[in-house]
mmCIF file of C-alpha atoms in Angstrom:
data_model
loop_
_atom_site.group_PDB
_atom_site.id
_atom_site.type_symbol
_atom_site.label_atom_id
_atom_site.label_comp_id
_atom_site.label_asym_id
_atom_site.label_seq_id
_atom_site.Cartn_x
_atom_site.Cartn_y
_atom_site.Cartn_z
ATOM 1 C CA UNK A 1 191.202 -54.985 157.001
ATOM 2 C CA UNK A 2 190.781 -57.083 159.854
ATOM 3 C CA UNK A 3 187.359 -58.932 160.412
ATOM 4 C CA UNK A 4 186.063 -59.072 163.816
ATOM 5 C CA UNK A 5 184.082 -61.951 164.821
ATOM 6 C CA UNK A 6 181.778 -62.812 167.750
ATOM 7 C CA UNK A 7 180.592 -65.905 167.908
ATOM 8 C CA UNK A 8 176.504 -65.654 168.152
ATOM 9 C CA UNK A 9 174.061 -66.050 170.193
ATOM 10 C CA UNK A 10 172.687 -69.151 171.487
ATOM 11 C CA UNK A 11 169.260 -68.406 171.143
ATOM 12 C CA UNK A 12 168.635 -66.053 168.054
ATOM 13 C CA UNK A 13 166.431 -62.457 169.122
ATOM 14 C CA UNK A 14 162.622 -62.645 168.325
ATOM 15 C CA UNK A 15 160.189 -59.893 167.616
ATOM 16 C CA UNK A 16 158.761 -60.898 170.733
ATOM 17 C CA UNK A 17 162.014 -60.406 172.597
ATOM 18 C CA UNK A 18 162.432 -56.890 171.438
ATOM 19 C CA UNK A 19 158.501 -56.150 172.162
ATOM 20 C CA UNK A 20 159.510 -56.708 176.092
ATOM 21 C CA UNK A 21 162.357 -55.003 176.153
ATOM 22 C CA UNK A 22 160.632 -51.664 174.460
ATOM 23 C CA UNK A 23 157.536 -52.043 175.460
ATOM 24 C CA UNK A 24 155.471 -52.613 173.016
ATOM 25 C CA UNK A 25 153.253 -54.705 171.359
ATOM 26 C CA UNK A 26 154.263 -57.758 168.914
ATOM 27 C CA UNK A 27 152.180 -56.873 166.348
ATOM 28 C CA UNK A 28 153.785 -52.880 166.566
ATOM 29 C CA UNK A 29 157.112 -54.171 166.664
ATOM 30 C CA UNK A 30 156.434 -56.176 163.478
ATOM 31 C CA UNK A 31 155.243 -53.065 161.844
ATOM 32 C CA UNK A 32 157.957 -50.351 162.522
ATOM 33 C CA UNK A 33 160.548 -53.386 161.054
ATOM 34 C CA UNK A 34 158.370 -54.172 157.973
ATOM 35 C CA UNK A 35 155.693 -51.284 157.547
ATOM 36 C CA UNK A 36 152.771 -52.753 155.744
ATOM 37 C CA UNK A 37 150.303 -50.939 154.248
ATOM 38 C CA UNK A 38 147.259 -53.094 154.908
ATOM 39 C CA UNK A 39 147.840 -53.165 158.720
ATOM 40 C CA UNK A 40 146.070 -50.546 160.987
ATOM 41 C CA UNK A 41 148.609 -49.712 163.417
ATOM 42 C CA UNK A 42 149.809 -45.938 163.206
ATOM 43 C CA UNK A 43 153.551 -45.459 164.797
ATOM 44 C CA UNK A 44 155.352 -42.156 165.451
ATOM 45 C CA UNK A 45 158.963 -41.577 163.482
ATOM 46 C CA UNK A 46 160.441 -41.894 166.959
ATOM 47 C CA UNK A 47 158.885 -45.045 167.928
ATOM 48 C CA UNK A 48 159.932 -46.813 164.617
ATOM 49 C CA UNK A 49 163.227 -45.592 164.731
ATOM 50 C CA UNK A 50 163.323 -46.686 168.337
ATOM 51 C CA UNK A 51 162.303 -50.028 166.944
ATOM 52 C CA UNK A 52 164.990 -50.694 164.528
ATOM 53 C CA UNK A 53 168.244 -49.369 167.068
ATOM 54 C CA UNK A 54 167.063 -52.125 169.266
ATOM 55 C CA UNK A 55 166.889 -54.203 166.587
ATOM 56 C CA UNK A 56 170.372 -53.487 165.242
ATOM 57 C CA UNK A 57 171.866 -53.540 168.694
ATOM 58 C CA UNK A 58 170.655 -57.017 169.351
ATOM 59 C CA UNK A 59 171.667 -58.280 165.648
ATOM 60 C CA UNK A 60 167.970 -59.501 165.076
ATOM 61 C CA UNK A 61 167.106 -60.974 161.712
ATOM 62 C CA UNK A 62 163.971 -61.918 160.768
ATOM 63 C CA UNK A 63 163.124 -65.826 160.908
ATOM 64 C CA UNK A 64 162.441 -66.539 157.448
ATOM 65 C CA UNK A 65 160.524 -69.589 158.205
ATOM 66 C CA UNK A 66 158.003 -68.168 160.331
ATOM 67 C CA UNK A 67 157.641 -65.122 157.756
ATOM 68 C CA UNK A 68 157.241 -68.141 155.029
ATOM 69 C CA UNK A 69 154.387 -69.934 156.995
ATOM 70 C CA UNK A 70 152.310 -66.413 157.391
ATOM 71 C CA UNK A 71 153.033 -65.407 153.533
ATOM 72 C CA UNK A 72 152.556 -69.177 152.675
ATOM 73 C CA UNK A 73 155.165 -67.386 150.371
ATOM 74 C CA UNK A 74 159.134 -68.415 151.058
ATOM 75 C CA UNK A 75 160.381 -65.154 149.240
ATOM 76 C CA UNK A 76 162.877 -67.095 146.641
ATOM 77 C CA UNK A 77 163.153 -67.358 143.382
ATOM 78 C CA UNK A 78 165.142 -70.073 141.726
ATOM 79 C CA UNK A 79 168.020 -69.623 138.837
ATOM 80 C CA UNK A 80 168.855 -72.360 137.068
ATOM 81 C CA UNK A 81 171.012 -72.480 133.575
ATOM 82 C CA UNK A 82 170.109 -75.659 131.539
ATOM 83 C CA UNK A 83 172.873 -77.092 129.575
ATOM 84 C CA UNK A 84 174.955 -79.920 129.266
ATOM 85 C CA UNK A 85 178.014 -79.161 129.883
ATOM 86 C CA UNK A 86 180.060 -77.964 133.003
ATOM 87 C CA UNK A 87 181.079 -74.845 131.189
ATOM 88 C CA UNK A 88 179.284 -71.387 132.375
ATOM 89 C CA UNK A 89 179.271 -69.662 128.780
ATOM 90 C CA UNK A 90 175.902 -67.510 129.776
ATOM 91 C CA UNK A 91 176.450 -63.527 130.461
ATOM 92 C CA UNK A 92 176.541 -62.379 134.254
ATOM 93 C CA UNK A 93 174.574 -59.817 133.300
ATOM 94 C CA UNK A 94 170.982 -62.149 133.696
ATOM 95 C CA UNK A 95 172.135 -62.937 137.285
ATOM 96 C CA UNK A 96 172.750 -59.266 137.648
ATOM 97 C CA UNK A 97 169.330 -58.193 136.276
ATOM 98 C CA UNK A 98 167.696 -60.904 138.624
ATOM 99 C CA UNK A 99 169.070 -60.499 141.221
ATOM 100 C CA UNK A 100 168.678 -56.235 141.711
ATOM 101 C CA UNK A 101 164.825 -57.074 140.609
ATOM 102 C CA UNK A 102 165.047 -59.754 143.678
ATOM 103 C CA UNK A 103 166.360 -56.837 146.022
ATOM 104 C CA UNK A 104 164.095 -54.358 145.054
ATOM 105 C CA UNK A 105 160.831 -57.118 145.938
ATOM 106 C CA UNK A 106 163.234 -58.525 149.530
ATOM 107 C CA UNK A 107 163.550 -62.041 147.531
ATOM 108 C CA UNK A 108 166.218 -63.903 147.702
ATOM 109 C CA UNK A 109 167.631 -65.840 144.765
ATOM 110 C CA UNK A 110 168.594 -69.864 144.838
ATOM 111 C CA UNK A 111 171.266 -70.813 142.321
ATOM 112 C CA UNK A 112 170.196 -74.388 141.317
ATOM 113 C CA UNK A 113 172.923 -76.618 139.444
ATOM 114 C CA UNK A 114 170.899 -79.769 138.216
ATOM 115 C CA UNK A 115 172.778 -83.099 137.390
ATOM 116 C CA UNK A 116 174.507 -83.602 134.143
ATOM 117 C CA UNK A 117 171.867 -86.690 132.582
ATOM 118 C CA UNK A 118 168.484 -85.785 133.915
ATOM 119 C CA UNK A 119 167.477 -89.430 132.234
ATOM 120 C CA UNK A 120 169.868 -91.048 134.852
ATOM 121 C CA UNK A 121 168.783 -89.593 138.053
ATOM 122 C CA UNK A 122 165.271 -87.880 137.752
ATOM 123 C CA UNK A 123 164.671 -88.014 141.524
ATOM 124 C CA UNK A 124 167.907 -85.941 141.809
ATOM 125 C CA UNK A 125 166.185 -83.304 140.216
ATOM 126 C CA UNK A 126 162.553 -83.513 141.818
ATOM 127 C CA UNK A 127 164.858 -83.024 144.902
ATOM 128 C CA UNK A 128 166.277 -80.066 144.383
ATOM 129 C CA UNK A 129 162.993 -78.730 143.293
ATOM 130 C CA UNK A 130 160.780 -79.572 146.096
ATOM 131 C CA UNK A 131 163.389 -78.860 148.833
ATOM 132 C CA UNK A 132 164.743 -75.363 147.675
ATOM 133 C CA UNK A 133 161.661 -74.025 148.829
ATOM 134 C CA UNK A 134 160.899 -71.844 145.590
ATOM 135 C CA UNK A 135 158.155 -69.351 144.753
ATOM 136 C CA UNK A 136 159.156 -69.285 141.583
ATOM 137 C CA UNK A 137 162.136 -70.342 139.040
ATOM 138 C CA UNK A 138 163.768 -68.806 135.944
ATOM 139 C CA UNK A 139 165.494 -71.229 133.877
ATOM 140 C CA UNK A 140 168.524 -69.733 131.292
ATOM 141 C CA UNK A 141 168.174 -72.310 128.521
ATOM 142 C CA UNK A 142 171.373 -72.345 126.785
ATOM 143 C CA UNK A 143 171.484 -75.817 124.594
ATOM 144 C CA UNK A 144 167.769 -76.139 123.918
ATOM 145 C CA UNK A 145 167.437 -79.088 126.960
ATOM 146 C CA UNK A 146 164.693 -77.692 128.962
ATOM 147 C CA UNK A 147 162.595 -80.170 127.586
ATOM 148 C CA UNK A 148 164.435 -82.448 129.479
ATOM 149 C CA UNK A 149 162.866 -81.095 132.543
ATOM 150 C CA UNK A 150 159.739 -80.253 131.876
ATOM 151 C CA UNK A 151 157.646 -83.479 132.645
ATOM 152 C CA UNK A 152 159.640 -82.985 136.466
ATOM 153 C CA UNK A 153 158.202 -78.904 136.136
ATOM 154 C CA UNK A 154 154.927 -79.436 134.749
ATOM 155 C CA UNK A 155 153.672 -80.505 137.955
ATOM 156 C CA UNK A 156 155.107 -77.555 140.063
ATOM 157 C CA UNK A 157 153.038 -75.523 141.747
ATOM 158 C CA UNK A 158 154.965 -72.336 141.081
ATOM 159 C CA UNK A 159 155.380 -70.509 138.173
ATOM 160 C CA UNK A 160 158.350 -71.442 135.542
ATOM 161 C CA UNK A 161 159.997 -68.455 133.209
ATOM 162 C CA UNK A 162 162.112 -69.512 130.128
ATOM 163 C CA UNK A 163 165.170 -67.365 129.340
ATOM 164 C CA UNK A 164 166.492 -67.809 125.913
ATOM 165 C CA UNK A 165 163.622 -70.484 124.691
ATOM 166 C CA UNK A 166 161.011 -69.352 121.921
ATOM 167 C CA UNK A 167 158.072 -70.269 123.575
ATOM 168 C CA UNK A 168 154.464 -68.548 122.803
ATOM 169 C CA UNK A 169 153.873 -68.170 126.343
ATOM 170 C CA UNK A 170 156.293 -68.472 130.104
ATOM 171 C CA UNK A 171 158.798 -66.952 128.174
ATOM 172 C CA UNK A 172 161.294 -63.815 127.931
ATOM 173 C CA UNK A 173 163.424 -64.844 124.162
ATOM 174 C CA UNK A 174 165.693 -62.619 121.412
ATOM 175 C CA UNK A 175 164.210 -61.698 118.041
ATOM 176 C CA UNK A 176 167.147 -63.849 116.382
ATOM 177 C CA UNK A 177 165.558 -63.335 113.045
ATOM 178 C CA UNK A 178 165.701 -59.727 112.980
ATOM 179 C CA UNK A 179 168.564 -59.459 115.097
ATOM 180 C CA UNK A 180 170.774 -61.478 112.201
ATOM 181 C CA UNK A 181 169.083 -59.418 109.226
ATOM 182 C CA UNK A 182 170.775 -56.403 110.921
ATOM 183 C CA UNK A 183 173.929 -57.985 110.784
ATOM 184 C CA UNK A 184 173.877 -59.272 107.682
ATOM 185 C CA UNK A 185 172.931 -55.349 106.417
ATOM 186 C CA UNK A 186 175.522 -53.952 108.021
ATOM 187 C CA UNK A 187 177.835 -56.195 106.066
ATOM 188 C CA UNK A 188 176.851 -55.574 102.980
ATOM 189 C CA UNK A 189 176.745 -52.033 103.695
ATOM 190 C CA UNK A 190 180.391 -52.175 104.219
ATOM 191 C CA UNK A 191 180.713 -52.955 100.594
ATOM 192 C CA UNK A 192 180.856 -56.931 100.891
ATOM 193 C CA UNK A 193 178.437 -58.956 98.804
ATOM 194 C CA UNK A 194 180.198 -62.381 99.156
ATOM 195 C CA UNK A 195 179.129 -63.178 103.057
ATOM 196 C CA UNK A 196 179.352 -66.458 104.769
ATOM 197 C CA UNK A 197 177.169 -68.021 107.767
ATOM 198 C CA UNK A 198 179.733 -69.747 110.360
ATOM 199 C CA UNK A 199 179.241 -72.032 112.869
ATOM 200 C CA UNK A 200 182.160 -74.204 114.594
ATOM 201 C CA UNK A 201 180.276 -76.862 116.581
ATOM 202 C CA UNK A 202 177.528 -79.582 115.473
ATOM 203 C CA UNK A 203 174.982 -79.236 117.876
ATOM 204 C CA UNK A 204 174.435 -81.446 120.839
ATOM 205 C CA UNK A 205 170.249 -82.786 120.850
ATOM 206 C CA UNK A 206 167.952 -80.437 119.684
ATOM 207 C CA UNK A 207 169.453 -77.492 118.328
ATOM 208 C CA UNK A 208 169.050 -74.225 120.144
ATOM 209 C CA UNK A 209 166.188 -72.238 118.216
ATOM 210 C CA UNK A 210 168.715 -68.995 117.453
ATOM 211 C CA UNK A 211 170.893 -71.595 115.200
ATOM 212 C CA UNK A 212 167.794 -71.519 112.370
ATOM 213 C CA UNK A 213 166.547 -68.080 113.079
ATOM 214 C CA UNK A 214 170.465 -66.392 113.072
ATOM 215 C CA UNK A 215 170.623 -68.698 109.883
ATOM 216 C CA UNK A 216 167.136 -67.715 108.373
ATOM 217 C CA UNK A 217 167.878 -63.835 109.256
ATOM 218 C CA UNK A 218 171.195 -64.110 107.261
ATOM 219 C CA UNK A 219 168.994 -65.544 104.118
ATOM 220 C CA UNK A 220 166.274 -63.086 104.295
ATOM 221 C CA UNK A 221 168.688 -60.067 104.417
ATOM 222 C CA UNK A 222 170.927 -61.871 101.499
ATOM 223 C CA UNK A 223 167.368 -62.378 99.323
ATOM 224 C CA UNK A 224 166.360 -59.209 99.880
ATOM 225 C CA UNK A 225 169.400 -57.663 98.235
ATOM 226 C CA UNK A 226 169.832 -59.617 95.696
ATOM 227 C CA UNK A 227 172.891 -61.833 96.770
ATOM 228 C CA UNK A 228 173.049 -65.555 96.705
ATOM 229 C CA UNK A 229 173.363 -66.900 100.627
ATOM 230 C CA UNK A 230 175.615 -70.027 101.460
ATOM 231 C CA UNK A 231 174.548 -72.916 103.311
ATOM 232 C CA UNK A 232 176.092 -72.575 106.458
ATOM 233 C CA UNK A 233 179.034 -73.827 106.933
ATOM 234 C CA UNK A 234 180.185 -75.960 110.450
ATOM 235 C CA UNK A 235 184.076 -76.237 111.022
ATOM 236 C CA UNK A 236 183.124 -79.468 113.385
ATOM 237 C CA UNK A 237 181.647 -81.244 110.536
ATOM 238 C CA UNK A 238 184.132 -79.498 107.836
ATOM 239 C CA UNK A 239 186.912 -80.076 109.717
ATOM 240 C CA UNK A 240 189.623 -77.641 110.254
ATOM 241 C CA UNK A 241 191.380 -78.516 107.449
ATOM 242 C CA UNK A 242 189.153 -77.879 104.774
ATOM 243 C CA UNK A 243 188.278 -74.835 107.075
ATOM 244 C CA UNK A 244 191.457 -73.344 106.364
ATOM 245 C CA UNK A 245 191.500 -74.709 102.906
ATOM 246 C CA UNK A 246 188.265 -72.744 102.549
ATOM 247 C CA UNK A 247 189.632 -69.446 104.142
ATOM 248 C CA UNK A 248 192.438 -69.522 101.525
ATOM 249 C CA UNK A 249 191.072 -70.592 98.701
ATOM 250 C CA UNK A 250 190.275 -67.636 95.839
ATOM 251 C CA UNK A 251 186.581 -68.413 96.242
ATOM 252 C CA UNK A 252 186.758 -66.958 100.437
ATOM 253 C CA UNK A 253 184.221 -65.003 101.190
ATOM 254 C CA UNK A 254 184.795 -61.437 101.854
ATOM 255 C CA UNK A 255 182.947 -61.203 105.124
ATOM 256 C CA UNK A 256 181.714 -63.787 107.660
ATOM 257 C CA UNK A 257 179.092 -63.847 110.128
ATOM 258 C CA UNK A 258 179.481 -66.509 112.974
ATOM 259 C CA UNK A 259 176.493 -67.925 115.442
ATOM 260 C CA UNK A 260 177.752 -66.126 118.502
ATOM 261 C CA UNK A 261 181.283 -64.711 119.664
ATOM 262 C CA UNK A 262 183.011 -67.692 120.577
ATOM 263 C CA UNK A 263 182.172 -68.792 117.391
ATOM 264 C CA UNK A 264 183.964 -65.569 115.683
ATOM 265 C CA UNK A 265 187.091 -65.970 117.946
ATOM 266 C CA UNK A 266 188.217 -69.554 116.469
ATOM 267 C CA UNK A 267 187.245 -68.262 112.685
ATOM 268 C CA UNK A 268 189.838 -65.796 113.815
ATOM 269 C CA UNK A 269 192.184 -67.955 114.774
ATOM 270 C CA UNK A 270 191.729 -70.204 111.876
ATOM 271 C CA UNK A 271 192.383 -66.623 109.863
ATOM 272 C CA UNK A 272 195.541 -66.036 111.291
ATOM 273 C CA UNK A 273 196.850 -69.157 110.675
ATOM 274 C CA UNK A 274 196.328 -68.846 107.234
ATOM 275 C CA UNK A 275 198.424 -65.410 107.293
ATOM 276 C CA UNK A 276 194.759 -63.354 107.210
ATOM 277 C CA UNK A 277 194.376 -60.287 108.494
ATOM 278 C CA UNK A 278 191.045 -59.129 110.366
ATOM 279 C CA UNK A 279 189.182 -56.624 108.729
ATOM 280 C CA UNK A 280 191.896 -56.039 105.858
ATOM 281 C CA UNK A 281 191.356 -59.564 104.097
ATOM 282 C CA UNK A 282 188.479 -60.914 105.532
ATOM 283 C CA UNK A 283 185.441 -59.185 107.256
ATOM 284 C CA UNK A 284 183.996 -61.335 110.580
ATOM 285 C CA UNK A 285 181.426 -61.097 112.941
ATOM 286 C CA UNK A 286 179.793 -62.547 115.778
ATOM 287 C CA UNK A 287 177.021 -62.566 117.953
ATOM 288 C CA UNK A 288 176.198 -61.821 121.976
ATOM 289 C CA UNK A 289 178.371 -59.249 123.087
ATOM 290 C CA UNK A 290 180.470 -61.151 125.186
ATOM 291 C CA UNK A 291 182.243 -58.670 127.325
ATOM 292 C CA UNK A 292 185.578 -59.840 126.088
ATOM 293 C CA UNK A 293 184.150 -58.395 122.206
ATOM 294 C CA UNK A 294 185.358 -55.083 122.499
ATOM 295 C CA UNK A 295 188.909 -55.945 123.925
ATOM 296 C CA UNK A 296 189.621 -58.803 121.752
ATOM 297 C CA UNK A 297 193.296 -58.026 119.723
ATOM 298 C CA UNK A 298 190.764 -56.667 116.589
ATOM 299 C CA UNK A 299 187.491 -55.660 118.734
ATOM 300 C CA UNK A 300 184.866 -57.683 117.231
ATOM 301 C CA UNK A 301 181.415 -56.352 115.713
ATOM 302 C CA UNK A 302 178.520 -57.973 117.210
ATOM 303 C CA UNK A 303 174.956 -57.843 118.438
ATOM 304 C CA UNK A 304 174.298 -57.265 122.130
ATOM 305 C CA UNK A 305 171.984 -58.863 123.721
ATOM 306 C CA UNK A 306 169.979 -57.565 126.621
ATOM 307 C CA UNK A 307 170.357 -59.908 128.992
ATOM 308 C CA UNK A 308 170.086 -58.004 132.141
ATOM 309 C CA UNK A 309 166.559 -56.725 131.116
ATOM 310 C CA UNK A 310 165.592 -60.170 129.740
ATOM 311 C CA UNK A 311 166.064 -61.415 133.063
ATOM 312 C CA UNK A 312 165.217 -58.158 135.464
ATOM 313 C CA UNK A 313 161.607 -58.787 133.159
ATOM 314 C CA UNK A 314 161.303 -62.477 134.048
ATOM 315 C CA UNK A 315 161.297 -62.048 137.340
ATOM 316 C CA UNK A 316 158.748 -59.517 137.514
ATOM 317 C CA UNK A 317 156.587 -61.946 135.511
ATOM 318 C CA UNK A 318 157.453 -64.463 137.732
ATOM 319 C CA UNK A 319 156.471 -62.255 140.995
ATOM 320 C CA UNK A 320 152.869 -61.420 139.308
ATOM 321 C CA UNK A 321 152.301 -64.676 139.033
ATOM 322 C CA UNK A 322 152.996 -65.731 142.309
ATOM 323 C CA UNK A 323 150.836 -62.666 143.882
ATOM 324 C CA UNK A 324 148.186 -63.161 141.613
ATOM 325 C CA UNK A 325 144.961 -65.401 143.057
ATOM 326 C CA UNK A 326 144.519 -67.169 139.744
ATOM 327 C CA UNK A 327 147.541 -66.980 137.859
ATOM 328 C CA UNK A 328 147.501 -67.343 134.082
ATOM 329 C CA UNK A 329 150.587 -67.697 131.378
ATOM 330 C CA UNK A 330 151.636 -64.974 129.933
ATOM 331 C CA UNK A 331 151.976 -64.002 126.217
ATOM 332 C CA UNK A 332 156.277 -63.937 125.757
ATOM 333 C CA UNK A 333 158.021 -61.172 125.578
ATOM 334 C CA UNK A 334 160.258 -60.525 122.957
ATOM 335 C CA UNK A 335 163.067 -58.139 122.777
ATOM 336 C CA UNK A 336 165.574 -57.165 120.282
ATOM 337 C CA UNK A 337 169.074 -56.790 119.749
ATOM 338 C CA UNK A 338 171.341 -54.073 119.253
ATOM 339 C CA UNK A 339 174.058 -53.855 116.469
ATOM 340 C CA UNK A 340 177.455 -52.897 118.385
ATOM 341 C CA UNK A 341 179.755 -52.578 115.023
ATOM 342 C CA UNK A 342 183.551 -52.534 116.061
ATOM 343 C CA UNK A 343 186.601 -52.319 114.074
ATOM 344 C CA UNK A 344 186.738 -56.160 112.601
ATOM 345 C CA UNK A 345 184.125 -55.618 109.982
ATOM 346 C CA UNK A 346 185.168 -51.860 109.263
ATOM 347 C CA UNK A 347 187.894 -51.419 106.742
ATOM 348 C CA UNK A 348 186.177 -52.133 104.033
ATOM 349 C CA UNK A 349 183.455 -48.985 104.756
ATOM 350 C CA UNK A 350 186.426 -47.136 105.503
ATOM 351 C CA UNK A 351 187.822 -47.584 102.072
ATOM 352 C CA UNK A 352 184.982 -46.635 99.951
ATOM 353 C CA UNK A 353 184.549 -43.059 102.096
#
């Protein structure tokens, strides 16, 4: 396909440009390109649609600065994912759900990438902040390091929504609890009564809050059927020898359920060193739905997490909050996750039918 170019104008087309050329008023020009309910000019069909060819044959976009300073709104939200490492492990599907909400209100959306040790450059990040030119901002907390930011935030004046942080209020967060006592019932559904809680990393600060509820949802389903639940156990401060020692010993447990996906996927591989095979000698199960779950070499039972509504529902939060004339917090909203079992965790169900 072959682009064409043309090199633009020197001096970008105004509404007041096209209200000479048709005609017409400013004000009536203004109103056939962005019809507003609350403004008492009538047009005809033919006069609006008059309107916009001129505007398309003279390429005219709307001057978003000018439409900022009569708003006193700049129409952009901010998305930010807080962690501490340069690795993107969060789902697409959040910057899918915010931006189509963004598109449906005409925001735009700002990706914001903050510097690696708040501590070491805090003007850095009341920078980025203050010159983005944000109506709002929706922060993906990943490693539990918003607090990090929050004495730069708390003196924002527009309104901050936590994604993946258990907070009573600003908030949109997974029922972790609940979401691991399904798990944990679906495996010992399958038949398994000796089940294991995995995680492979220590974690880095403050521990993420779905490490102890994932961990306190495993315990409450084991309690409540009468089986005896396992500290959990963390490869990183295990080691991956006495990991493997552990996955071949006669003691293994018959099923394990790991913090999140990525998690699951080096159990597995610890498995299949150890000549394992995945569901036939040891049941294992993760956490997120990451999109490679399903096509993984044994597709991988896990919870899905809805991460594209989480975030399509912070930004509407975030938008009545900036419209409203004395915005309040709002209680958080708290959705829950969906059990997607898949053939790792399957065999042994498959045997007992």
């Amino acid at each position: 396909m072959k682009l064409r170019y043309q090199k633009k104008q020197t001096r970008r087309v105004t509404i007041k440009d096209l209200a000479e050329d048709l005609g017409l008023s400013v004000g009536a020009v203004s109103q056939a390109l962005n019809p507003r309910d609350n403004i008492n000019i009538k047009l005809k069909p033919e006069t609006i649609e008059r309107v916009r060819a001129h505007a398309r044959q003279l390429n005219y976009r709307p001057h978003a600065g000018a439409s900022s300073i009569r708003s006193r709104h700049f129409s952009n939200i901010g998305y930010m994912v807080a962690q501490h490492t340069l690795d993107r492990i969060e789902p697409t599907s959040a910057e899918f759900g915010i931006h189509d909400a963004a598109l449906e209100h005409n925001f735009r959306v700002t990706m914001l990438r903050m510097p690696s040790e708040v501590a070491k450059n805090p003007q850095a990040v009341s920078r980025v902040f203050n010159e983005s030119h944000l109506d709002g901002l929706i922060v993906l907390d990943e490693a539990n390091i918003f607090s990090e930011y929050e004495k730069i935030l708390v003196n924002t004046d527009f309104p901050v929504i936590l994604l993946n942080n258990k907070q009573s209020h600003q908030a949109v967060y997974v029922n972790d609890v609940a979401g691991a006592r399904t798990m944990t019932n679906h495996l010992i559904e399958q038949g398994h009564q000796n089940i294991a809680f995995f995680k492979a990393e220590k974690a880095t600060g403050t521990p993420h809050y779905s490490i102890e509820d994932r961990y306190q949802g495993y315990k409450e389903a084991m309690q409540a059927a009468g089986l005896q639940a396992h500290p959990m156990w963390n490869m990183e401060e295990r080691g991956e020898e006495a990991t493997q020692e552990w996955l071949y010993s006669k003691d293994r447990p018959e099923a394990i359920f790991s913090y999140n996906d990525i998690d699951a996927w080096q159990l597995c591989k610890q498995a299949y060193q150890q000549g394992l095979r995945i569901p036939d000698d040891i049941a294992i199960a993760g956490y997120n739905d990451n999109p490679a779950a399903r096509f993984s070499w044994v597709p991988l039972t896990t919870m899905s997490v809805p991460y594209y509504q989480m975030a399509y529902t912070a930004f509407n939060q975030a938008l009545a909050q900036i419209n409203a004339e004395e915005p309040k917090p709002f209680d958080s909203v708290v959705v829950e996750p969906k059990l997607c079992a898949r053939a790792s965790t399957m065999a042994r169900n498959r045997a007992l039918s």
